[in-house]
CSV table of C-alpha atoms in Angstrom, one decimal:
chain,number,residue,atom,x,y,z
I,673,ILE,CA,0.0,0.0,0.0
I,674,TYR,CA,2.8,2.4,0.9
I,675,ILE,CA,4.5,1.9,-2.5
I,676,PHE,CA,1.3,2.6,-4.4
I,677,ALA,CA,0.5,5.7,-2.3
I,678,ARG,CA,4.0,7.0,-2.8
I,679,LEU,CA,4.0,6.3,-6.5
I,680,ALA,CA,0.6,8.1,-6.7
I,681,LEU,CA,2.0,11.1,-4.8
I,682,VAL,CA,5.1,11.2,-7.0
I,683,VAL,CA,3.0,11.2,-10.1
I,684,VAL,CA,0.1,13.4,-9.0
I,685,LEU,CA,2.0,16.3,-7.3
I,686,PRO,CA,4.2,17.1,-10.3
I,687,LEU,CA,1.2,16.7,-12.6
I,688,LEU,CA,-0.7,19.2,-10.5
I,689,ALA,CA,2.2,21.5,-10.5
I,690,TYR,CA,2.4,21.3,-14.3
I,691,LEU,CA,-1.3,22.1,-14.6
I,692,LEU,CA,-1.0,25.1,-12.3
I,693,ILE,CA,2.0,26.3,-14.2
I,694,GLN,CA,0.2,26.0,-17.5
I,695,THR,CA,-2.9,27.7,-16.2
I,696,PHE,CA,-1.6,30.6,-14.1
I,697,PHE,CA,2.1,31.0,-15.0
I,698,SER,CA,2.3,30.3,-18.7
I,699,HIS,CA,4.5,33.3,-19.1
I,700,LEU,CA,7.4,31.7,-17.2
I,701,PRO,CA,10.4,30.6,-19.3
I,702,LEU,CA,10.9,26.9,-19.9
I,703,VAL,CA,13.7,26.7,-17.3
I,704,GLY,CA,11.5,28.2,-14.6
I,705,LYS,CA,8.7,25.7,-15.4
I,706,PHE,CA,11.2,22.9,-15.3
I,707,GLY,CA,12.5,24.1,-11.9
I,708,VAL,CA,9.0,24.3,-10.4
I,709,LEU,CA,8.3,20.7,-11.6
I,710,LEU,CA,11.6,19.5,-10.2
I,711,VAL,CA,10.8,21.1,-6.8
I,712,ALA,CA,7.3,19.5,-6.8
I,713,LEU,CA,8.9,16.1,-7.6
I,714,LEU,CA,11.5,16.5,-4.7
I,715,ILE,CA,8.7,17.5,-2.3
I,716,ALA,CA,6.7,14.4,-3.4
I,717,ILE,CA,9.6,12.1,-2.9
I,718,LEU,CA,11.1,13.5,0.3
I,719,GLY,CA,7.8,14.6,1.9
I,720,ALA,CA,6.3,11.1,2.1
I,721,ASP,CA,9.5,9.7,3.7
I,722,ALA,CA,9.6,12.6,6.2
I,723,TYR,CA,6.0,12.1,7.1
I,724,LEU,CA,6.4,8.4,7.7
I,725,SER,CA,9.5,8.8,9.7
I,726,ARG,CA,7.9,11.4,11.9
I,727,ARG,CA,4.8,9.2,12.3
I,728,LYS,CA,7.0,6.2,13.2
I,729,ASN,CA,8.9,8.2,15.8
I,730,THR,CA,5.7,9.4,17.4
I,731,LEU,CA,4.3,5.9,17.6
I,732,LEU,CA,7.5,4.6,19.2
I,733,ASP,CA,7.4,7.3,21.8
I,734,LYS,CA,3.8,6.4,22.6
I,735,TYR,CA,4.7,2.7,22.8
I,736,ARG,CA,7.6,3.5,25.1
I,737,ARG,CA,5.4,5.4,27.5
I,738,VAL,CA,2.8,2.6,27.8
I,739,PHE,CA,5.1,-0.4,27.7
I,740,PRO,CA,6.1,-0.3,31.4
I,741,ASP,CA,2.5,-0.2,32.4
I,742,LEU,CA,1.9,-3.2,30.1
I,743,LEU,CA,4.6,-5.1,31.9
I,744,ASP,CA,3.3,-4.2,35.3
I,745,LEU,CA,-0.2,-5.3,34.5
I,746,LEU,CA,1.2,-8.5,33.0
I,747,THR,CA,3.3,-9.2,36.1
I,748,VAL,CA,0.3,-8.7,38.4
I,749,CYS,CA,-1.8,-11.1,36.2
I,750,VAL,CA,0.9,-13.8,36.3
I,751,ASP,CA,1.4,-13.3,40.0
I,752,ALA,CA,-2.4,-13.7,40.5
I,753,GLY,CA,-2.1,-17.2,39.0
I,754,LEU,CA,-3.0,-16.6,35.4
I,755,SER,CA,-1.0,-18.1,32.7
I,756,LEU,CA,1.1,-15.9,30.4
I,757,GLU,CA,-1.5,-16.3,27.6
I,758,ALA,CA,-4.4,-15.5,29.9
I,759,GLY,CA,-2.5,-12.6,31.3
I,760,LEU,CA,-1.9,-11.2,27.9
I,761,ASP,CA,-5.6,-11.6,27.0
I,762,ARG,CA,-6.6,-9.8,30.2
I,763,VAL,CA,-4.1,-7.0,29.8
I,764,THR,CA,-5.0,-6.3,26.2
I,765,GLY,CA,-8.4,-4.7,27.2
I,766,GLU,CA,-6.7,-2.3,29.6
I,767,ILE,CA,-3.9,-1.3,27.2
I,768,VAL,CA,-6.4,-0.5,24.4
I,769,LYS,CA,-7.8,2.2,26.7
I,770,ALA,CA,-4.3,3.7,27.3
I,771,ASN,CA,-2.9,3.4,23.7
I,772,ARG,CA,-5.1,2.2,20.9
I,773,GLU,CA,-2.3,1.3,18.5
I,774,LEU,CA,-0.4,-0.8,21.0
I,775,GLY,CA,-3.7,-2.4,22.2
I,776,LEU,CA,-4.6,-3.4,18.6
I,777,ASN,CA,-1.1,-5.0,18.2
I,778,LEU,CA,-1.7,-6.9,21.4
I,779,MET,CA,-5.1,-8.1,20.1
I,780,MET,CA,-3.3,-9.5,17.1
I,781,VAL,CA,-1.0,-11.3,19.5
I,782,THR,CA,-3.9,-12.9,21.3
I,783,ALA,CA,-5.5,-13.8,18.0
I,784,GLU,CA,-2.3,-15.5,16.8
I,785,MET,CA,-2.1,-17.5,20.0
I,786,ARG,CA,-5.7,-18.6,19.6
I,787,ALA,CA,-4.9,-19.6,16.0
I,788,GLY,CA,-2.2,-22.0,17.2
I,789,ARG,CA,1.0,-20.0,17.4
I,790,SER,CA,3.1,-20.3,20.5
I,791,THR,CA,3.2,-17.4,22.9
I,792,VAL,CA,6.9,-16.7,22.2
I,793,GLU,CA,6.3,-16.7,18.4
I,794,ALA,CA,3.3,-14.4,18.7
I,795,LEU,CA,5.3,-12.0,20.8
I,796,GLU,CA,8.2,-12.1,18.3
I,797,ALA,CA,5.8,-11.1,15.6
I,798,PHE,CA,4.5,-8.3,17.9
I,799,SER,CA,8.0,-7.0,18.6
I,800,GLU,CA,8.7,-6.9,14.8
I,801,ARG,CA,5.5,-5.0,14.2
I,802,VAL,CA,6.0,-2.4,16.8
I,803,SER,CA,9.8,-2.1,16.3
I,804,LEU,CA,10.4,-1.5,20.0
I,805,ASP,CA,13.7,-2.6,21.6
I,806,GLU,CA,11.9,-3.2,24.9
I,807,ALA,CA,9.5,-5.6,23.2
I,808,ARG,CA,12.4,-7.5,21.7
I,809,SER,CA,14.0,-7.7,25.1
I,810,LEU,CA,10.8,-9.0,26.6
I,811,VAL,CA,10.6,-11.7,24.0
I,812,LEU,CA,14.2,-12.8,24.8
I,813,VAL,CA,13.5,-12.9,28.5
I,814,LEU,CA,10.3,-14.9,28.0
I,815,ARG,CA,11.9,-17.3,25.6
I,816,GLN,CA,14.8,-17.9,28.0
I,817,SER,CA,12.4,-18.4,30.9
I,818,VAL,CA,10.2,-20.8,29.0
I,819,GLU,CA,13.1,-22.8,27.5
I,820,LEU,CA,15.0,-23.1,30.8
I,821,GLY,CA,11.8,-23.8,32.8
I,822,SER,CA,12.4,-20.9,35.3
I,823,ASP,CA,9.6,-18.9,36.8
I,824,VAL,CA,8.0,-16.6,34.3
I,825,GLY,CA,6.6,-14.3,37.1
I,826,GLU,CA,10.1,-13.7,38.5
I,827,ALA,CA,11.5,-12.9,35.1
I,828,LEU,CA,8.7,-10.5,34.5
I,829,HIS,CA,9.3,-8.9,37.9
I,830,VAL,CA,13.0,-8.2,37.1
I,831,PHE,CA,12.2,-7.0,33.6
I,832,SER,CA,9.4,-4.8,34.8
I,833,ASP,CA,11.7,-3.1,37.3
I,834,GLU,CA,14.3,-2.4,34.6
I,835,MET,CA,11.6,-0.9,32.4
I,836,ARG,CA,10.4,1.4,35.2
I,837,GLU,CA,14.0,2.5,35.8
I,838,LYS,CA,14.4,3.3,32.1
I,839,ARG,CA,11.2,5.3,32.1
I,840,LEU,CA,12.4,7.3,35.1
I,841,LEU,CA,15.8,7.9,33.3
I,842,ARG,CA,14.0,9.2,30.2
I,843,ALA,CA,11.9,11.5,32.3
I,844,GLU,CA,15.0,12.9,34.1
I,845,GLU,CA,16.7,13.3,30.7
I,846,ALA,CA,13.7,15.3,29.4
I,847,ALA,CA,13.7,17.4,32.6
I,848,ASN,CA,17.4,18.2,32.2
I,849,LYS,CA,16.9,19.4,28.7
I,850,LEU,CA,14.2,21.9,29.7
I,851,PRO,CA,16.5,24.7,30.9
I,852,VAL,CA,18.4,24.7,27.7
I,853,LYS,CA,15.2,24.9,25.7
I,854,MET,CA,13.9,27.8,27.9
I,855,THR,CA,17.0,30.0,27.3
I,856,LEU,CA,16.1,31.4,23.9
I,857,PRO,CA,12.5,32.3,24.8
I,858,MET,CA,13.6,33.9,28.0
I,859,GLY,CA,16.3,35.9,26.3
I,860,LEU,CA,14.0,37.1,23.6
I,861,PHE,CA,10.8,37.8,25.4
I,862,ILE,CA,11.2,38.0,29.2
I,863,PHE,CA,14.6,39.7,29.7
I,864,PRO,CA,13.9,42.7,27.4
I,865,VAL,CA,10.7,43.4,29.4
I,866,ILE,CA,12.5,43.4,32.7
């Protein structure tokens, strides 16, 4: 779908630019018309990539915010006696409320498990879909726990603690960047008034 949308954008935007040039700016020299078409083509090619890159980064940021909560809920469910599969099914409903996109991906995980895939394989597909390093780490932890026969609940406890610490570090990093970001507005708008 992405390839067809991008191809349509690359064809349609220069075509629209050509029609606008012929309609309103027919007095431009041939070099000027060619330059406008070239700019429209570059915008069509680079604009789609820039939009998708920005959208991906926004989604990853949303996923990173909700993922520690997902782990905490999953840990509570496993500690309460639910299996990992039942815990994922239970947590999915709560995560959909917090982040729709991540919740839909978790619904796909539960659907894959119902269709016969193993939990680890379904979670691997989930980690590939969301492209989140934390999800890949979760898959590795769960795979190792299942293969070695160790307690899944304990592995989730340790991993959940690490994710909470990472979230705290990201919050501290963002707080430390704030004074630098405030310097320019203060210098331009507040200090002259004082």
